[in-house]
Tab-separated table of C-alpha atoms in Angstrom:
chain	number	residue	atom	x	y	z
A	1	MET	CA	-162.296	-17.342	130.080
A	2	PRO	CA	-158.916	-19.047	130.395
A	3	ILE	CA	-156.697	-18.091	133.273
A	4	THR	CA	-154.448	-15.163	132.418
A	5	HIS	CA	-150.788	-15.914	133.382
A	6	VAL	CA	-148.091	-13.446	134.246
A	7	GLU	CA	-145.921	-12.483	131.343
A	8	ASN	CA	-142.331	-13.044	132.336
A	9	GLN	CA	-139.844	-10.160	132.068
A	10	TYR	CA	-136.542	-11.633	131.244
A	11	LEU	CA	-133.384	-9.456	131.725
A	12	ILE	CA	-129.941	-9.516	130.155
A	13	SER	CA	-128.500	-6.461	131.723
A	14	ARG	CA	-126.024	-3.982	130.238
A	15	GLY	CA	-125.331	-0.317	130.956
A	16	ARG	CA	-122.959	2.485	131.786
A	17	VAL	CA	-121.572	3.076	135.237
A	18	TYR	CA	-120.924	6.523	136.658
A	19	PHE	CA	-119.254	7.249	139.997
A	20	ASP	CA	-119.691	10.727	141.662
A	21	PRO	CA	-117.077	11.159	144.417
A	22	PHE	CA	-117.561	13.178	147.480
A	23	ASP	CA	-115.199	15.980	148.269
A	24	ALA	CA	-113.732	16.489	151.753
A	25	SER	CA	-116.999	18.138	152.915
A	26	GLY	CA	-119.137	15.353	151.707
A	27	ASN	CA	-120.520	17.137	148.643
A	28	LEU	CA	-120.925	15.540	145.226
A	29	THR	CA	-118.368	16.747	142.629
A	30	GLY	CA	-119.801	15.387	139.415
A	31	GLU	CA	-120.321	12.069	137.749
A	32	ARG	CA	-117.393	10.358	135.989
A	33	ASP	CA	-117.938	7.646	133.386
A	34	ILE	CA	-116.051	4.643	134.563
A	35	GLY	CA	-116.088	2.965	131.232
A	36	ASN	CA	-116.789	-0.673	130.336
A	37	CYS	CA	-117.828	-2.700	133.394
A	38	PRO	CA	-118.461	-6.337	132.677
A	39	GLY	CA	-119.929	-6.874	136.028
A	40	VAL	CA	-121.678	-4.888	138.786
A	41	THR	CA	-123.431	-6.967	141.501
A	42	ILE	CA	-125.310	-6.202	144.645
A	43	THR	CA	-125.685	-8.779	147.437
A	44	ILE	CA	-128.219	-8.231	150.247
A	45	SER	CA	-128.043	-10.121	153.541
A	46	THR	CA	-130.278	-9.714	156.661
A	47	ASP	CA	-129.916	-10.545	160.339
A	48	LYS	CA	-132.875	-11.515	162.389
A	49	ALA	CA	-133.888	-11.498	165.977
A	50	GLU	CA	-135.768	-14.525	166.942
A	51	HIS	CA	-138.031	-15.426	169.858
A	52	PHE	CA	-138.952	-18.853	171.091
A	53	SER	CA	-141.842	-19.701	173.312
A	54	SER	CA	-141.170	-21.253	176.726
A	55	GLN	CA	-144.804	-22.120	177.484
A	56	THR	CA	-144.642	-25.724	176.469
A	57	GLY	CA	-142.254	-28.608	176.475
A	58	LEU	CA	-141.310	-28.218	172.876
A	59	ARG	CA	-139.542	-24.846	172.482
A	60	GLU	CA	-141.035	-23.301	169.333
A	61	LYS	CA	-140.186	-20.172	167.503
A	62	ASP	CA	-143.113	-17.714	167.668
A	63	GLY	CA	-141.411	-14.553	166.517
A	64	SER	CA	-138.850	-13.403	163.926
A	65	TRP	CA	-137.944	-9.860	163.099
A	66	ILE	CA	-135.443	-8.476	160.591
A	67	ILE	CA	-133.141	-6.110	162.570
A	68	GLN	CA	-130.294	-5.487	160.091
A	69	VAL	CA	-129.698	-5.331	156.358
A	70	ASN	CA	-126.359	-5.279	154.586
A	71	ARG	CA	-125.986	-4.382	150.994
A	72	THR	CA	-122.593	-5.194	149.481
A	73	GLY	CA	-121.378	-6.100	146.063
A	74	THR	CA	-118.591	-5.948	143.484
A	75	LEU	CA	-117.746	-3.604	140.609
A	76	THR	CA	-115.537	-5.059	137.865
A	77	CYS	CA	-113.985	-2.776	135.239
A	78	ASP	CA	-111.722	-3.343	132.160
A	79	ASN	CA	-111.315	0.266	131.114
A	80	PHE	CA	-107.801	0.630	132.356
A	81	SER	CA	-107.612	4.367	131.935
A	82	PRO	CA	-105.190	6.430	134.174
A	83	ALA	CA	-108.242	7.833	136.050
A	84	ASN	CA	-109.468	4.360	136.869
A	85	ALA	CA	-105.944	3.172	137.791
A	86	ALA	CA	-105.725	6.125	140.240
A	87	LEU	CA	-109.082	5.087	141.542
A	88	TRP	CA	-108.034	1.437	142.099
A	89	LEU	CA	-104.783	2.550	143.699
A	90	SER	CA	-106.546	5.006	145.947
A	91	GLY	CA	-104.092	7.524	144.537
A	92	THR	CA	-103.750	10.577	142.321
A	93	GLN	CA	-103.566	11.241	138.524
A	94	GLN	CA	-101.644	14.170	137.226
A	95	ILE	CA	-100.003	15.438	134.026
A	96	LYS	CA	-96.296	15.597	134.085
A	97	SER	CA	-94.012	17.498	131.768
A	98	GLN	CA	-90.551	16.630	130.474
A	99	THR	CA	-88.412	19.440	129.176
A	100	ALA	CA	-85.747	19.162	126.498
A	101	THR	CA	-82.969	20.299	128.880
A	102	PRO	CA	-79.596	18.516	128.162
A	103	VAL	CA	-77.992	16.595	130.941
A	104	ALA	CA	-74.249	16.294	130.769
A	105	ASP	CA	-72.986	14.619	133.918
A	106	GLU	CA	-75.450	12.375	135.694
A	107	ALA	CA	-73.150	10.343	137.877
A	108	ARG	CA	-74.129	6.702	138.466
A	109	SER	CA	-72.302	3.796	140.066
A	110	VAL	CA	-72.484	0.880	137.538
A	111	LEU	CA	-71.722	-2.807	137.219
A	112	LYS	CA	-70.914	-4.787	134.161
A	113	GLY	CA	-74.023	-6.436	132.699
A	114	ARG	CA	-76.451	-4.339	134.518
A	115	GLN	CA	-79.072	-1.878	133.176
A	116	TYR	CA	-79.811	1.690	134.386
A	117	GLN	CA	-82.714	4.164	134.038
A	118	LEU	CA	-81.726	7.607	133.027
A	119	GLY	CA	-83.024	10.434	135.115
A	120	ALA	CA	-84.195	8.145	137.945
A	121	THR	CA	-84.318	10.088	141.264
A	122	THR	CA	-86.193	9.872	144.534
A	123	ALA	CA	-88.630	12.554	143.255
A	124	ASN	CA	-88.954	10.783	139.818
A	125	PRO	CA	-88.218	7.096	140.384
A	126	LEU	CA	-89.451	6.212	136.835
A	127	GLY	CA	-86.802	8.450	135.238
A	128	VAL	CA	-87.091	9.912	131.784
A	129	ARG	CA	-88.242	8.350	128.480
A	130	ASN	CA	-87.746	9.273	124.879
A	131	VAL	CA	-84.180	10.591	124.940
A	132	THR	CA	-81.602	11.497	122.362
A	133	ALA	CA	-77.799	12.160	122.220
A	134	VAL	CA	-76.936	9.518	124.886
A	135	THR	CA	-73.305	9.490	126.000
A	136	VAL	CA	-71.473	7.467	128.595
A	137	LYS	CA	-68.110	8.842	129.956
A	138	SER	CA	-65.727	7.970	132.752
A	139	ASP	CA	-66.050	9.664	136.081
A	140	ASP	CA	-63.228	12.137	135.251
A	141	GLY	CA	-64.856	12.876	131.851
A	142	LEU	CA	-61.600	11.979	129.925
A	143	THR	CA	-62.905	8.792	128.281
A	144	THR	CA	-65.969	8.667	126.162
A	145	TYR	CA	-67.213	5.081	125.764
A	146	THR	CA	-68.588	3.555	122.466
A	147	ALA	CA	-72.172	2.634	122.002
A	148	GLY	CA	-72.601	-0.969	120.780
A	149	THR	CA	-69.196	-1.919	122.153
A	150	ASP	CA	-69.209	-0.593	125.801
A	151	TYR	CA	-73.000	-0.140	126.256
A	152	ASN	CA	-76.335	-0.406	124.604
A	153	VAL	CA	-79.123	2.128	124.883
A	154	ASP	CA	-82.930	2.103	124.350
A	155	LEU	CA	-83.842	5.608	123.523
A	156	GLU	CA	-87.581	5.196	123.979
A	157	THR	CA	-87.371	3.871	127.507
A	158	GLY	CA	-84.304	5.767	128.450
A	159	ARG	CA	-82.337	2.736	129.635
A	160	VAL	CA	-78.666	1.992	129.243
A	161	GLN	CA	-77.062	-1.541	129.450
A	162	ILE	CA	-73.364	-1.732	130.508
A	163	LEU	CA	-71.864	-4.579	128.384
A	164	GLU	CA	-69.983	-7.341	130.003
A	165	GLY	CA	-67.268	-7.338	127.292
A	166	GLY	CA	-66.881	-3.641	127.077
A	167	THR	CA	-64.213	-1.390	128.572
A	168	ILE	CA	-66.504	0.251	131.148
A	169	ALA	CA	-65.259	-0.883	134.652
A	170	ASN	CA	-67.361	-1.375	137.690
A	171	GLY	CA	-67.502	2.054	139.285
A	172	THR	CA	-68.856	5.618	138.668
A	173	VAL	CA	-69.697	6.820	135.101
A	174	LYS	CA	-71.474	9.901	133.855
A	175	PHE	CA	-74.355	9.643	131.619
A	176	GLY	CA	-75.341	12.440	129.090
A	177	TYR	CA	-78.562	12.749	127.301
A	178	THR	CA	-81.300	15.124	126.137
A	179	PRO	CA	-84.971	14.271	126.988
A	180	VAL	CA	-87.586	14.889	124.295
A	181	ALA	CA	-90.000	17.639	125.435
A	182	GLY	CA	-93.531	16.420	126.128
A	183	SER	CA	-96.356	15.853	128.547
A	184	PHE	CA	-97.668	12.497	129.835
A	185	GLU	CA	-100.098	11.119	132.381
A	186	SER	CA	-98.762	9.834	135.713
A	187	VAL	CA	-100.485	7.909	138.463
A	188	LYS	CA	-99.221	7.021	141.931
A	189	SER	CA	-100.778	5.156	144.803
A	190	GLY	CA	-102.107	7.014	147.845
A	191	ALA	CA	-103.018	6.395	151.469
A	192	ALA	CA	-106.858	6.242	151.256
A	193	SER	CA	-108.180	2.719	151.574
A	194	GLU	CA	-111.670	3.370	150.380
A	195	LEU	CA	-113.580	6.007	148.340
A	196	GLN	CA	-117.100	7.322	148.937
A	197	GLY	CA	-119.630	8.840	146.522
A	198	ALA	CA	-122.792	8.163	144.548
A	199	LEU	CA	-123.083	5.360	141.968
A	200	ARG	CA	-125.342	5.516	138.960
A	201	ILE	CA	-126.061	2.797	136.411
A	202	VAL	CA	-127.798	3.868	133.174
A	203	SER	CA	-129.179	0.719	131.657
A	204	ASP	CA	-129.105	-0.276	127.989
A	205	ASN	CA	-130.158	-3.909	128.316
A	206	ALA	CA	-129.696	-6.575	125.742
A	207	THR	CA	-133.278	-7.602	126.611
A	208	GLY	CA	-135.702	-6.474	129.236
A	209	GLY	CA	-137.018	-3.081	130.107
A	210	ASN	CA	-134.324	-0.453	130.832
A	211	ARG	CA	-134.201	0.540	134.562
A	212	ASP	CA	-131.749	3.061	135.866
A	213	TRP	CA	-130.112	2.534	139.227
A	214	TYR	CA	-128.956	5.124	141.762
A	215	MET	CA	-127.221	4.727	145.012
A	216	PRO	CA	-126.698	8.078	146.788
A	217	LYS	CA	-123.933	6.827	149.064
A	218	VAL	CA	-121.520	3.969	148.359
A	219	THR	CA	-118.026	2.943	149.320
A	220	LEU	CA	-115.722	1.575	146.859
A	221	SER	CA	-112.821	-0.527	148.140
A	222	PRO	CA	-110.048	-1.625	145.787
A	223	ASP	CA	-110.016	-5.447	145.729
A	224	GLY	CA	-108.364	-8.407	143.964
A	225	ASP	CA	-105.501	-8.840	141.603
A	226	LEU	CA	-104.100	-6.669	138.932
A	227	ALA	CA	-102.352	-8.576	136.138
A	228	LEU	CA	-99.227	-6.428	135.338
A	229	ILE	CA	-97.996	-9.157	133.035
A	230	ALA	CA	-100.130	-12.100	131.927
A	231	GLU	CA	-100.011	-14.919	129.294
A	232	GLY	CA	-102.919	-15.027	126.951
A	233	THR	CA	-105.263	-12.517	125.501
A	234	ASP	CA	-107.627	-11.747	128.344
A	235	VAL	CA	-108.207	-8.111	128.861
A	236	THR	CA	-106.939	-6.821	132.194
A	237	GLN	CA	-109.589	-6.063	134.783
A	238	ILE	CA	-109.729	-4.174	138.013
A	239	SER	CA	-112.330	-4.842	140.718
A	240	PHE	CA	-113.803	-2.996	143.767
A	241	GLY	CA	-115.637	-4.113	146.690
A	242	LEU	CA	-118.917	-2.151	146.858
A	243	GLU	CA	-120.850	-1.306	150.054
A	244	VAL	CA	-124.173	0.554	149.689
A	245	LEU	CA	-124.901	2.826	152.677
A	246	LYS	CA	-128.066	4.611	153.868
A	247	SER	CA	-127.561	8.299	153.742
A	248	ALA	CA	-129.346	10.682	156.171
A	249	ASN	CA	-131.970	12.051	153.825
A	250	ALA	CA	-132.392	9.353	151.085
A	251	GLU	CA	-132.892	5.611	150.667
A	252	ALA	CA	-130.050	3.358	149.958
A	253	ILE	CA	-131.029	2.246	146.445
A	254	TYR	CA	-133.316	3.663	143.886
A	255	CYS	CA	-134.383	1.907	140.593
A	256	ASP	CA	-136.656	3.746	138.119
A	257	GLY	CA	-137.990	2.752	134.734
A	258	ARG	CA	-138.489	5.406	131.934
A	259	PRO	CA	-141.680	7.155	131.020
A	260	VAL	CA	-143.286	6.411	127.752
A	261	ALA	CA	-144.942	9.142	125.726
């Protein structure tokens, strides 16, 4: 009989990534689909304690023991959803509402040639978008300036440009406008530098048997660059540093195949 060789199992890995964040008490809150992740990697490194014999002139190693294991990695995602943006910014996601309440006298100090965001306040630094009925008046309200001659306006972004050649002098003016009523998603950064929870990968491999991975306790740390403006057509990606931890009552990593009927 000829020798039977091992059949190689080649793997081109694909799959879906789910993150289940802990609440303040360390309880899981439910898995959230992260979306398309072009790369999830795990790197394992170990530290050893070594012993050398002193019984002969040549000092020789006669013992070596692994005493520490570190499991780290990276998670790269190109699904730039508001939820993922909040995750990367260690911040919060919320739904904001804008009401169609007319504003008649929003006083602003302006300079010729500059642009100004309507509705910008300390509480709402991005201001309002999608506005109608924009007016610009003098501080005393006696002069109404002319759009296209004294100022330009972008209704969608809620921005006003004071024209160099117009009659608006440097100083205080009053903006008037009416926001369009509607709701929109808002994300802002927070103070947390890392997030903890469980990580699950449900495989759907291009080739090779599907094996699902589960890590009961991981730390995600936002890492790398975010291209707010970029030349070219590459899809924007966000990345996280990944640290796999050993929880009290479970192993650090599980990897299971699937039963066949």
